[in-house]
Amino acid sequence: MNASTATTENPVYGPLQYLKGVGPWRAEVLSKLGLHTIRDLLYHLPRDYQDRSRVKTISEVAFNETTTIKGQVKGVRIIPTRGRRGAILEVLVADDTGTIAATWFNMPYLRDRFKVGDEVLLYGKIHMHRYLQIINPEFEFPGKGDAPDPLSSNRIVPIYPLTEGVKQNYLRRLIRKALDDYTDYLDEIMPEPLIKSRHLIPLHQAMEDAHFPENFDVLKPARRRFAYEEIFLFQAALAVRRQKIRSEKGYAFRIGASVDSHIRSRFPFKLTNAQERVLEEIRTDMQGASPMNRLLQGDVGSGKTVVALYALLVAVANGFQAAFMAPTEILAEQHNRTVGKYLSGSKVRTMLLVGGKPSKERKESLKKIKDGEVDLVIGTHALVSKDVQFKNLGMVVVDEQHKFGVLQRAHLKHKGVRPDVLVMTATPIPRSLSLTLFGDLDISIIDELPPGRTPVKTVWITKRMHHEAYRLIQEELKKGRQVFVVYPLVEESEKLDLKSAVEGAETFRENFPESKVGLLHGRLRQELKDAVMDDFRQRKIDILVSTIVIEVGIDIPNATVMVIEHAERFGLAQLHQLRGRIGRGSDQSYCLLFADPKTSDARSRLQTIVNSSDGFRIAEEDLRLRGPGEFFGTRQHGLPDYKVADLTKDLMLLKTARDDAFKMIEQDCTLREYPLLRENVLARYTSRIRLASVV
Ligand code: ADP
Ligand code: MG
């Protein structure tokens, strides 16, 4: 059977409109949930479940539990509230064991549904506020022709992701219908051997159990199966992509003893063990026939740049050009200075290429690059733009700092012939995320700081400690040290950012009248930003107040204090990043977290950052607290949107599914043996990771 006919003839791939209860309008609404075919609907798995299988008596309920109770309506009243936020509807419900108040906020219109004497089923969370309450419960009137919906009561009830115009009850009915009429048409996509070896339950049963579990015991294996399937499909796509890169012919660089010692002689220190280990991984890649495709992770200041420079110089020593790309111009300039220091007096011809505007000077630079008169070009990601042509680009280092330009990497392919690529990131990424987001790359980790660093002291400053904090800052300033002050970015409001930073700068001017205070914020033009940074670097500014537009990679060894205002508003990874700006010399540095957090989440974030300086530990904690989507602080993280698999919890499953997928692709890279599986991989991930040309 050929895969494409399998889908065209199989009714489960038919449009949702074929299903009873779905007209054109509903189909349109459902398409907003990404549901187009009946199969899509079946794969629309619950995001949660509610246990409505047992009705409790009012005396049995426990605080904070979510439960079902049944009783008689004894009274209905509206409690007006102050302010515009509407009124509270309170319905007193009693059974033989007690009374409870069902409370709805801002839904006074529900009032008419409740008549004294009616029997009602309530499902919601139990609270205790002066008296027993059940808050915003769902409700039904079993005695009143409002026959209990068997899919929504007396059982474990699925809770689906919704969109406007779609209700839980409707989806439950629709999915029930689809399960009854179409499950038989649903083909198993996972290979039989894996189902056996990984003890996955078969698709049909998993479908039934995931949507309408008889009990909580059957739920777990069903969800495990779907989680495995989701991860497997994505990892198979990554595996294909990696196979493709591996099968390409790249340059096999030669790294003899003399090249090695020449390059090393440029570094005024002994490399750390971690640097040596990573260097060996990189050397092996570079000497191999297929292009390197490696991610280098390491905390800020762990010494990634040196390692990257080694790789760049190997390419140059082999007669190739090399490119070093930074996420911003400021960082490109900084890299240029750093590289210039290491290479002073060397024959390597370097060039800084920033600013995209066509000019005579730029034209000349581009010509030099094209003619091979430059060995090492340092610039922003714009280096991959169309007008930059290399003569023979052999090695590219992409410094992404905390940005993850997955697509940028794709563009690189079209530059040199097939350069080796090393991507650097200063944000420690939890393993589950890096195996997903960067799963097609090899990963190297520098997990050790160079010797001689004094760990940064991190102090959480509450309101009443402001005074002491200011005194400490004053002392550091007296020693000639510099201070960063960072304000959080107020989302979607540059104006507010500006205001807080401007006011902050004012406060610091008042408190430290003898120091020069500079201000950096998102609204400044790039040239001005650069000028302020330059002033800070040259110590013309003592205290730099900024919104977090300050470039995270910026290196100012003389700065020994990092003040973070409203630290409770920052994510853990960000706090850690900011703290990494200081503590670069051997003197004691201080990270002062000004914060009066309101939530326990914020408090535990602060506690974590005070207690730990291990970037990977902090990252794991960040992931646990905020979830994968928020981890990167941006929506464009490029993670697949798993419905069942949970990257914060399913690390073991992730590793297993990944190993299985990679093994399978290694043996059969076009998945010839499993056309349906192949079709699913393609259907979901082709556009995202461009593997159409391979499979
Ligand atoms: P990263 O790029 O990971 O932030 P860098 O490569 O910029 O780190 O290194 C941070 C600082 O540590 C630099 O000043 C660098 O000169 C220094 N450094 C790097 N490696 C070593 C080492 N092995 N021993 C001593 N100092 C080092
Ligand atoms: Mg660096």
XYZ file of C-alpha atoms and ligand atoms in Angstrom:
723
model
C 0.000 0.000 0.000
C 1.313 3.373 -0.960
C 1.130 6.110 1.620
C -0.460 8.793 -0.498
C -3.363 6.605 -1.527
C -3.733 5.582 2.068
C -4.588 9.127 3.007
C -6.734 10.047 0.033
C -8.994 7.043 0.351
C -9.187 6.875 4.092
C -12.274 8.680 5.438
C -10.471 9.579 8.652
C -8.491 12.066 6.569
C -11.725 13.617 5.317
C -12.712 17.144 6.278
C -14.444 17.644 9.590
C -17.614 18.721 7.843
C -18.324 15.064 7.126
C -18.985 14.645 10.798
C -22.545 15.082 12.022
C -22.820 18.225 14.096
C -20.210 20.113 12.095
C -21.477 22.592 9.538
C -19.411 25.049 7.550
C -19.504 27.588 10.377
C -18.363 25.118 13.018
C -15.712 23.797 10.680
C -14.354 27.301 10.368
C -14.245 27.738 14.133
C -12.619 24.347 14.652
C -9.975 25.173 12.094
C -8.786 27.856 14.489
C -7.763 25.017 16.769
C -5.813 23.514 13.900
C -8.498 20.888 13.382
C -9.270 20.238 9.733
C -9.726 16.517 9.351
C -11.442 13.919 11.474
C -8.030 12.582 12.310
C -6.990 16.013 13.604
C -10.006 15.952 15.864
C -9.127 12.535 17.232
C -5.628 13.774 17.927
C -7.011 16.783 19.782
C -6.149 15.288 23.127
C -7.350 16.635 26.469
C -5.081 19.056 28.240
C -6.479 17.953 31.586
C -9.107 15.810 33.285
C -11.651 16.334 36.014
C -12.772 13.600 38.298
C -16.537 13.751 38.343
C -16.879 10.048 38.926
C -17.872 10.440 42.517
C -20.326 12.856 44.075
C -19.300 13.896 47.571
C -21.504 14.997 50.409
C -20.958 18.529 51.616
C -19.469 17.292 54.886
C -16.906 15.264 52.959
C -15.334 18.018 50.885
C -11.840 19.246 51.644
C -10.486 22.750 51.172
C -8.844 23.425 47.845
C -9.979 20.178 46.294
C -11.906 20.231 43.044
C -14.918 18.034 43.363
C -18.560 17.292 42.541
C -21.365 17.790 45.028
C -25.127 17.464 44.781
C -27.784 19.336 46.764
C -30.886 21.449 46.792
C -31.028 25.167 46.091
C -31.985 26.944 49.316
C -31.485 30.563 48.404
C -30.226 32.881 45.662
C -28.810 36.345 46.140
C -26.722 38.950 44.409
C -24.076 40.678 46.493
C -23.204 44.027 44.964
C -19.534 44.842 44.980
C -17.774 48.146 44.926
C -16.038 49.191 41.771
C -16.899 48.370 38.220
C -16.208 44.704 38.435
C -19.819 43.595 38.677
C -21.531 41.592 41.338
C -21.240 38.270 43.094
C -23.937 35.676 42.605
C -24.322 33.428 45.606
C -26.490 30.313 45.586
C -26.924 28.442 48.842
C -27.013 24.694 48.321
C -27.668 22.095 51.010
C -27.688 18.321 51.315
C -28.332 16.152 54.375
C -24.892 16.861 55.743
C -24.475 20.605 55.396
C -24.674 23.810 53.394
C -22.315 25.387 50.903
C -22.356 28.670 49.022
C -21.850 28.393 45.273
C -20.242 31.629 44.238
C -19.870 33.155 40.794
C -18.053 36.387 40.134
C -19.292 38.798 37.488
C -21.978 36.505 36.198
C -25.167 37.962 37.688
C -27.086 36.846 34.615
C -26.850 33.248 35.853
C -29.245 34.201 38.629
C -32.417 33.219 36.823
C -31.194 29.685 36.227
C -31.455 28.846 39.911
C -34.845 28.255 41.588
C -35.227 27.431 45.246
C -36.003 23.738 45.618
C -34.181 22.624 42.475
C -31.702 19.802 42.680
C -28.306 20.817 41.353
C -24.965 19.188 40.592
C -21.962 21.434 41.123
C -18.416 20.902 40.036
C -15.683 23.246 41.196
C -13.009 24.146 43.690
C -13.790 24.290 47.390
C -12.829 27.413 49.324
C -13.295 28.575 52.874
C -13.822 32.264 53.299
C -15.854 32.843 56.436
C -18.023 29.974 55.232
C -17.773 27.023 52.906
C -17.763 27.994 49.233
C -17.493 26.393 45.855
C -16.090 28.905 43.401
C -17.316 29.445 39.826
C -18.556 25.862 39.624
C -19.940 24.230 36.525
C -23.514 23.154 37.149
C -26.329 20.931 35.940
C -29.925 20.288 36.968
C -30.401 16.525 36.802
C -34.069 16.619 37.860
C -35.177 19.117 35.252
C -35.023 17.481 31.869
C -31.536 18.889 31.913
C -30.589 15.251 31.683
C -27.021 14.851 32.832
C -24.733 14.661 29.854
C -23.163 11.224 30.226
C -19.931 12.523 28.750
C -19.711 15.342 31.259
C -20.857 13.816 34.501
C -20.392 10.750 36.681
C -17.042 10.036 35.137
C -13.554 11.287 34.572
C -14.193 14.145 32.202
C -11.735 15.343 29.546
C -10.890 19.039 29.393
C -9.899 20.164 25.917
C -8.052 23.180 24.677
C -10.787 25.486 23.387
C -11.246 28.515 21.240
C -14.027 31.069 21.022
C -17.223 29.478 19.826
C -16.316 25.972 20.980
C -17.468 24.614 24.308
C -16.267 21.616 26.286
C -19.572 19.789 26.033
C -19.713 20.239 22.295
C -16.181 18.981 21.776
C -16.784 16.022 24.035
C -19.807 14.981 22.012
C -18.032 15.547 18.724
C -14.983 13.564 19.717
C -17.137 10.775 21.113
C -18.861 10.563 17.739
C -15.574 10.571 15.870
C -14.228 7.847 18.150
C -17.306 5.690 17.588
C -17.441 6.068 13.836
C -13.844 6.495 12.761
C -11.418 4.853 15.171
C -11.387 1.762 12.986
C -10.015 3.779 10.110
C -7.180 5.115 12.152
C -3.964 3.362 11.168
C -1.227 2.667 13.649
C 1.709 4.864 12.724
C 4.303 3.638 15.173
C 6.467 0.756 13.979
C 5.459 -2.583 15.448
C 8.916 -3.382 16.879
C 8.886 -0.163 18.891
C 5.381 -0.740 20.175
C 6.658 -4.036 21.496
C 10.019 -3.005 22.849
C 8.788 0.215 24.430
C 5.566 -1.273 25.720
C 3.417 1.267 23.977
C -0.276 0.594 24.033
C -1.908 0.297 20.605
C -3.325 3.403 18.998
C -7.029 2.548 19.176
C -6.963 1.778 22.824
C -4.774 4.785 23.571
C -7.293 7.025 21.788
C -10.205 5.742 23.814
C -8.308 5.867 27.078
C -6.872 9.324 26.503
C -10.228 10.895 25.651
C -12.582 9.013 27.932
C -10.600 7.138 30.534
C -12.514 4.624 32.642
C -10.208 5.400 35.528
C -6.971 7.200 36.189
C -4.910 4.043 35.828
C -5.546 3.690 32.108
C -4.727 7.326 31.532
C -1.039 7.063 32.214
C -0.120 4.478 29.586
C -2.306 6.252 27.045
C -0.601 9.570 27.614
C 2.795 7.916 27.640
C 2.106 6.453 24.231
C 1.124 9.781 22.739
C 4.005 11.578 24.398
C 6.395 9.024 22.946
C 4.777 9.381 19.525
C 5.022 13.177 19.553
C 8.645 13.168 20.591
C 9.514 10.366 18.195
C 8.078 12.176 15.170
C 9.980 15.353 15.929
C 13.214 13.555 16.712
C 12.903 11.513 13.529
C 12.744 14.780 11.620
C 15.844 16.021 13.412
C 17.579 12.737 12.739
C 16.870 13.008 9.037
C 18.234 16.501 9.001
C 21.346 15.468 10.788
C 21.859 12.518 8.458
C 21.703 14.935 5.611
C 24.379 17.166 7.063
C 26.519 14.155 7.841
C 26.283 12.857 4.330
C 27.422 16.158 2.897
C 31.020 16.611 1.972
C 32.749 19.342 3.901
C 36.355 20.205 4.382
C 38.638 17.941 6.317
C 40.884 20.472 7.990
C 44.387 19.485 8.962
C 45.498 20.311 12.449
C 49.113 19.367 12.829
C 51.175 19.928 15.939
C 52.623 23.146 14.614
C 49.240 24.678 13.761
C 47.998 23.662 17.171
C 50.907 25.162 19.084
C 50.884 28.286 16.935
C 47.286 28.976 17.803
C 47.729 28.143 21.456
C 50.664 30.491 21.738
C 48.165 33.297 21.146
C 46.385 32.594 24.429
C 48.065 34.100 27.487
C 46.695 31.408 29.801
C 46.379 27.686 30.148
C 43.031 26.370 28.940
C 40.726 24.851 31.514
C 39.953 21.140 31.427
C 36.505 21.895 30.098
C 37.933 24.055 27.342
C 40.391 21.299 26.424
C 37.664 18.697 26.285
C 35.486 20.848 24.046
C 38.440 21.760 21.871
C 39.082 18.082 21.281
C 35.457 17.589 20.203
C 35.756 20.499 17.817
C 39.089 19.338 16.417
C 37.653 15.910 15.734
C 34.725 17.463 13.881
C 36.922 19.779 11.878
C 39.267 17.018 10.808
C 36.363 14.852 9.728
C 35.025 14.828 6.193
C 31.524 16.099 6.913
C 30.891 19.637 8.093
C 30.845 20.382 11.790
C 27.438 21.301 13.118
C 27.970 21.877 16.790
C 26.451 23.856 19.602
C 28.783 25.196 22.261
C 27.086 25.925 25.542
C 28.753 27.593 28.438
C 28.000 30.117 31.084
C 28.948 33.734 30.547
C 32.671 34.100 31.079
C 33.393 30.389 30.842
C 35.802 31.016 27.988
C 33.848 30.128 24.869
C 35.333 32.898 22.766
C 38.836 31.488 23.028
C 37.635 28.092 21.927
C 35.752 29.646 19.036
C 38.802 31.586 18.011
C 40.830 28.390 17.924
C 38.355 26.908 15.465
C 38.377 30.048 13.314
C 42.161 30.086 13.208
C 42.353 26.427 12.233
C 40.325 27.269 9.139
C 42.546 30.261 8.373
C 45.681 28.160 8.830
C 44.220 25.774 6.274
C 43.896 28.583 3.768
C 40.192 29.232 4.236
C 38.224 32.270 5.257
C 36.406 32.331 8.553
C 33.459 34.345 9.850
C 32.538 35.291 13.382
C 28.962 36.504 13.785
C 27.587 38.310 16.822
C 23.938 39.118 17.515
C 24.486 42.893 17.683
C 26.920 45.486 16.435
C 28.168 46.309 19.909
C 29.042 42.686 20.473
C 30.632 42.389 17.059
C 32.828 45.351 17.919
C 33.697 43.781 21.228
C 34.614 40.498 19.565
C 36.698 42.466 17.114
C 38.627 44.113 19.942
C 39.089 40.802 21.750
C 40.272 39.036 18.626
C 42.532 41.976 17.833
C 44.230 41.592 21.205
C 44.837 37.870 20.809
C 46.097 38.353 17.259
C 48.225 41.453 17.669
C 51.299 41.111 15.501
C 49.945 38.113 13.626
C 49.636 37.818 9.867
C 45.949 36.965 10.011
C 43.994 39.635 8.139
C 40.843 40.470 10.066
C 37.997 42.807 9.224
C 35.041 44.195 11.112
C 31.972 44.456 8.904
C 29.012 46.233 10.465
C 26.345 48.592 9.219
C 24.303 47.442 6.300
C 24.168 50.751 4.437
C 25.752 50.693 1.019
C 28.731 52.982 0.959
C 31.995 53.213 -0.851
C 33.821 51.814 2.121
C 31.457 48.891 2.430
C 31.791 48.161 -1.240
C 35.535 47.942 -0.872
C 35.204 45.684 2.148
C 32.871 43.380 0.274
C 35.269 43.198 -2.618
C 38.098 42.253 -0.303
C 36.032 39.473 1.188
C 35.090 38.226 -2.234
C 38.649 38.330 -3.494
C 39.939 36.492 -0.473
C 42.024 39.389 0.793
C 40.581 38.963 4.274
C 40.982 35.851 6.408
C 38.656 36.483 9.297
C 35.515 38.609 9.073
C 33.786 39.688 12.248
C 30.273 41.086 12.057
C 26.642 40.682 12.873
C 24.263 38.080 11.551
C 24.025 40.355 8.529
C 27.158 38.578 7.348
C 24.861 36.008 5.849
C 22.958 38.631 3.888
C 22.884 38.272 0.143
C 25.450 40.857 -0.797
C 28.262 39.333 1.235
C 30.160 36.802 -0.822
C 33.149 34.885 0.367
C 35.899 33.437 -1.736
C 36.219 30.279 0.312
C 34.403 30.331 3.609
C 35.466 27.351 5.649
C 34.369 28.038 9.188
C 31.571 30.034 10.774
C 31.077 30.796 14.430
C 27.636 32.082 15.317
C 27.528 33.741 18.706
C 23.850 33.772 19.574
C 24.263 34.770 23.197
C 20.700 34.400 24.342
C 19.011 34.605 20.992
C 18.271 31.486 19.114
C 18.283 32.117 15.428
C 17.409 28.670 14.270
C 16.556 29.973 10.840
C 19.719 32.000 10.564
C 21.608 28.778 10.644
C 19.701 27.581 7.623
C 20.781 30.608 5.593
C 24.398 29.807 6.194
C 24.199 26.775 4.023
C 24.115 28.951 0.968
C 27.258 30.859 1.806
C 30.599 29.135 1.432
C 30.588 25.700 -0.021
C 29.859 23.801 3.147
C 31.490 25.559 6.039
C 31.859 24.052 9.464
C 29.472 25.716 11.867
C 29.864 26.305 15.567
C 26.944 27.956 17.359
C 27.721 29.477 20.745
C 25.175 30.249 23.372
C 25.668 31.771 26.788
C 22.309 30.690 28.103
C 22.599 27.314 29.731
C 19.738 25.321 28.294
C 18.202 22.389 30.118
C 18.947 19.109 28.467
C 15.384 18.377 27.457
C 15.178 21.663 25.595
C 18.543 21.473 23.909
C 17.841 17.935 22.715
C 14.687 19.287 21.150
C 15.605 22.712 19.888
C 19.139 21.822 18.913
C 18.575 18.118 18.513
C 20.181 18.049 15.089
C 23.416 19.525 16.407
C 26.189 17.949 18.370
C 26.500 19.575 21.745
C 29.588 20.635 23.659
C 29.456 22.089 27.123
C 31.985 24.173 29.033
C 30.968 23.641 32.618
C 33.885 25.198 34.432
C 34.992 28.784 34.882
C 38.601 29.854 34.376
C 40.540 29.940 37.635
C 41.030 33.042 39.710
C 37.470 34.279 39.694
C 35.932 35.303 42.961
C 32.311 34.177 43.024
C 29.830 37.039 42.845
C 28.028 37.770 46.105
C 24.307 37.857 45.443
C 22.088 39.656 47.934
C 18.350 40.035 47.915
C 17.631 43.606 48.981
C 14.256 44.302 50.510
C 12.903 47.817 51.127
C 14.397 48.265 54.539
C 17.850 47.270 53.303
C 18.074 49.965 50.617
C 20.256 52.077 52.809
C 22.897 49.419 53.284
C 22.836 48.620 49.597
C 23.504 52.247 48.734
C 26.383 52.325 51.176
C 27.950 49.316 49.537
C 27.563 50.901 46.108
C 29.193 54.065 47.437
C 32.176 52.112 48.703
C 32.691 50.412 45.361
C 32.430 53.745 43.545
C 35.037 55.173 45.883
C 37.371 52.367 44.853
C 36.937 53.535 41.279
C 34.586 50.721 40.370
C 31.588 50.940 38.062
C 27.976 49.982 38.566
C 25.266 48.580 36.329
C 21.666 49.362 37.220
C 19.044 47.439 35.275
C 15.322 48.035 35.047
C 12.913 45.438 33.736
C 11.339 45.757 30.355
C 7.672 46.518 30.779
C 6.115 44.403 28.113
C 4.504 46.257 25.250
C 5.229 49.601 26.747
C 8.432 51.244 25.774
C 7.095 54.427 27.307
C 6.856 52.893 30.750
C 10.315 51.398 30.392
C 11.688 54.719 29.545
C 9.922 56.331 32.464
C 11.216 53.856 35.020
C 14.751 54.045 33.701
C 14.700 57.848 33.514
C 13.365 58.119 37.043
C 15.854 55.524 38.182
C 18.709 57.512 36.748
C 17.402 60.573 38.591
C 17.336 58.680 41.882
C 20.889 57.532 41.412
C 22.028 61.037 40.526
C 20.517 62.313 43.771
C 21.992 59.549 45.878
C 25.426 59.617 44.288
C 25.992 63.261 43.402
C 29.707 62.776 42.871
C 29.312 60.029 40.307
C 28.492 60.309 36.656
C 25.275 58.539 35.766
C 24.557 57.406 32.212
C 21.286 56.239 30.746
C 20.680 53.610 28.116
C 17.273 52.601 26.869
C 15.559 51.074 23.872
C 14.490 54.338 22.340
C 17.966 55.686 21.797
C 19.307 55.551 18.300
C 21.969 52.920 17.774
C 24.786 55.481 17.497
C 23.805 56.992 20.822
C 23.596 53.610 22.463
C 27.057 52.821 21.202
C 28.348 56.160 22.425
C 26.973 55.575 25.924
C 28.463 52.091 26.025
C 31.781 53.502 24.901
C 31.688 56.112 27.637
C 31.010 53.403 30.169
C 33.828 51.277 28.847
C 36.190 54.258 29.076
C 35.015 55.005 32.612
C 33.514 58.341 31.687
C 30.355 56.970 33.262
C 30.341 55.445 36.743
C 26.782 54.249 36.988
C 25.021 52.966 33.915
C 21.247 52.865 34.282
C 19.488 50.874 31.602
C 16.505 48.863 30.581
C 17.601 45.401 29.656
C 18.480 46.500 26.175
C 22.066 46.447 27.391
C 23.851 43.881 25.389
C 24.153 40.778 27.461
C 27.586 39.890 26.191
C 29.163 43.175 27.084
C 32.464 42.855 28.901
C 33.413 45.576 31.410
C 35.811 44.025 33.921
C 35.906 47.168 36.067
C 32.182 46.896 36.857
C 31.754 45.199 40.201
C 28.149 45.924 41.068
C 25.014 44.827 39.269
C 21.866 46.368 40.669
C 18.685 44.770 39.387
C 15.564 46.781 40.125
C 12.273 44.887 40.420
C 14.253 41.703 40.266
C 11.045 39.769 40.886
C 9.940 40.576 37.364
C 12.871 38.894 35.688
C 13.100 35.281 34.702
C 15.803 33.186 36.295
C 17.821 32.847 33.130
C 17.798 36.609 32.682
C 18.887 37.242 36.252
C 21.707 34.796 35.834
C 22.716 36.418 32.555
C 22.776 39.859 34.102
C 24.791 38.662 37.031
C 27.281 37.273 34.546
C 28.160 40.844 33.497
C 30.161 41.243 36.685
C 32.700 39.176 38.552
C 35.033 39.163 35.586
C 38.106 40.190 37.512
C 39.585 38.767 40.685
C 37.939 41.298 42.993
C 34.752 40.728 44.894
C 31.640 41.670 42.914
C 28.107 42.143 44.098
C 24.763 41.423 42.523
C 22.042 43.312 44.358
C 18.518 42.144 43.687
C 16.092 44.879 44.655
C 12.819 43.068 45.085
C 9.701 42.883 47.155
C 7.976 39.951 45.522
C 4.305 39.270 45.981
C 4.037 35.722 44.758
C 5.654 32.569 46.048
C 6.884 31.810 42.540
C 8.806 35.068 42.473
C 10.188 34.399 45.927
C 11.435 30.974 44.971
C 13.036 32.414 41.828
C 14.959 34.925 43.902
C 15.944 32.286 46.410
C 17.294 30.108 43.629
C 19.451 32.843 42.195
C 20.783 33.796 45.638
C 21.642 30.188 46.428
C 23.140 29.037 43.173
C 25.641 30.209 40.628
C 25.413 27.098 38.483
C 23.809 28.168 35.220
C 22.545 24.706 34.353
C 20.916 24.186 37.705
C 19.291 27.576 37.432
C 18.092 26.781 33.942
C 16.485 23.534 35.078
C 14.745 25.397 37.838
C 13.615 28.104 35.451
C 12.169 25.505 33.143
C 10.369 23.847 36.012
C 8.888 27.120 37.230
C 7.892 28.669 33.932
C 7.487 25.853 31.486
C 9.182 25.397 28.124
C 7.267 28.089 26.256
C 8.229 30.861 28.635
C 11.731 29.621 29.237
C 13.260 31.635 26.442
C 11.156 34.655 27.256
C 10.044 34.848 23.671
C 7.389 33.197 21.596
C 9.736 32.504 18.725
C 11.581 29.778 20.487
C 11.025 27.195 17.786
C 9.970 24.419 20.120
C 7.386 22.012 18.738
C 4.030 22.447 20.400
C 3.593 19.125 22.059
C 0.116 18.410 23.311
C 0.966 15.556 25.590
C 4.711 15.372 26.049
C 5.995 17.680 28.736
C 9.551 18.864 28.326
C 9.765 19.710 31.996
C 8.973 16.152 33.059
C 9.521 13.705 30.253
C 13.310 13.777 29.979
C 13.648 9.984 30.246
C 11.010 9.400 27.610
C 12.616 12.061 25.465
C 15.953 10.298 25.560
C 14.402 6.954 24.755
C 12.299 8.239 21.880
C 15.240 10.207 20.551
C 17.558 7.199 20.617
C 14.928 5.085 18.909
C 14.285 7.695 16.236
C 17.964 8.254 15.521
C 18.604 4.507 15.331
C 15.726 3.994 12.973
C 16.783 6.824 10.662
C 20.329 5.565 10.653
C 19.151 2.225 9.291
C 16.500 3.535 6.947
C 16.864 7.235 6.398
C 13.880 7.574 4.094
C 11.674 5.414 6.306
C 10.909 3.265 3.294
C 9.662 0.529 5.523
C 7.172 2.737 7.353
C 5.430 4.970 4.834
C 2.767 6.112 7.237
C 5.308 7.153 9.797
C 7.269 8.964 7.128
C 4.168 10.747 5.986
C 3.477 11.910 9.525
C 6.978 13.196 10.024
C 6.720 15.114 6.789
C 3.227 16.393 7.419
C 4.188 17.906 10.722
C 7.706 19.082 10.322
C 8.615 19.657 6.698
C 8.149 23.382 6.668
C 9.718 23.788 10.014
C 12.984 22.075 9.380
C 13.107 21.792 5.634
C 13.770 18.194 5.121
C 11.579 17.715 2.102
C 14.566 17.499 -0.155
C 15.918 14.555 1.762
C 13.036 12.234 2.366
P 32.603 33.687 27.180
O 32.779 33.962 25.712
O 32.282 32.269 27.467
O 31.701 34.641 27.852
P 35.300 34.580 27.234
O 35.908 33.693 26.233
O 34.939 35.953 26.816
O 34.017 33.876 27.850
O 36.221 34.597 28.496
C 35.935 35.374 29.616
C 37.234 35.916 30.200
O 38.001 34.854 30.712
C 38.064 36.612 29.185
O 38.601 37.747 29.783
C 39.165 35.596 28.852
O 40.355 36.228 28.528
C 39.293 34.827 30.148
N 39.671 33.436 29.964
C 39.175 32.573 29.052
N 39.733 31.355 29.206
C 40.598 31.448 30.220
C 41.483 30.514 30.860
N 41.579 29.235 30.473
N 42.224 30.968 31.888
C 42.135 32.246 32.288
N 41.351 33.163 31.737
C 40.567 32.781 30.715
Mg 32.360 36.263 25.256
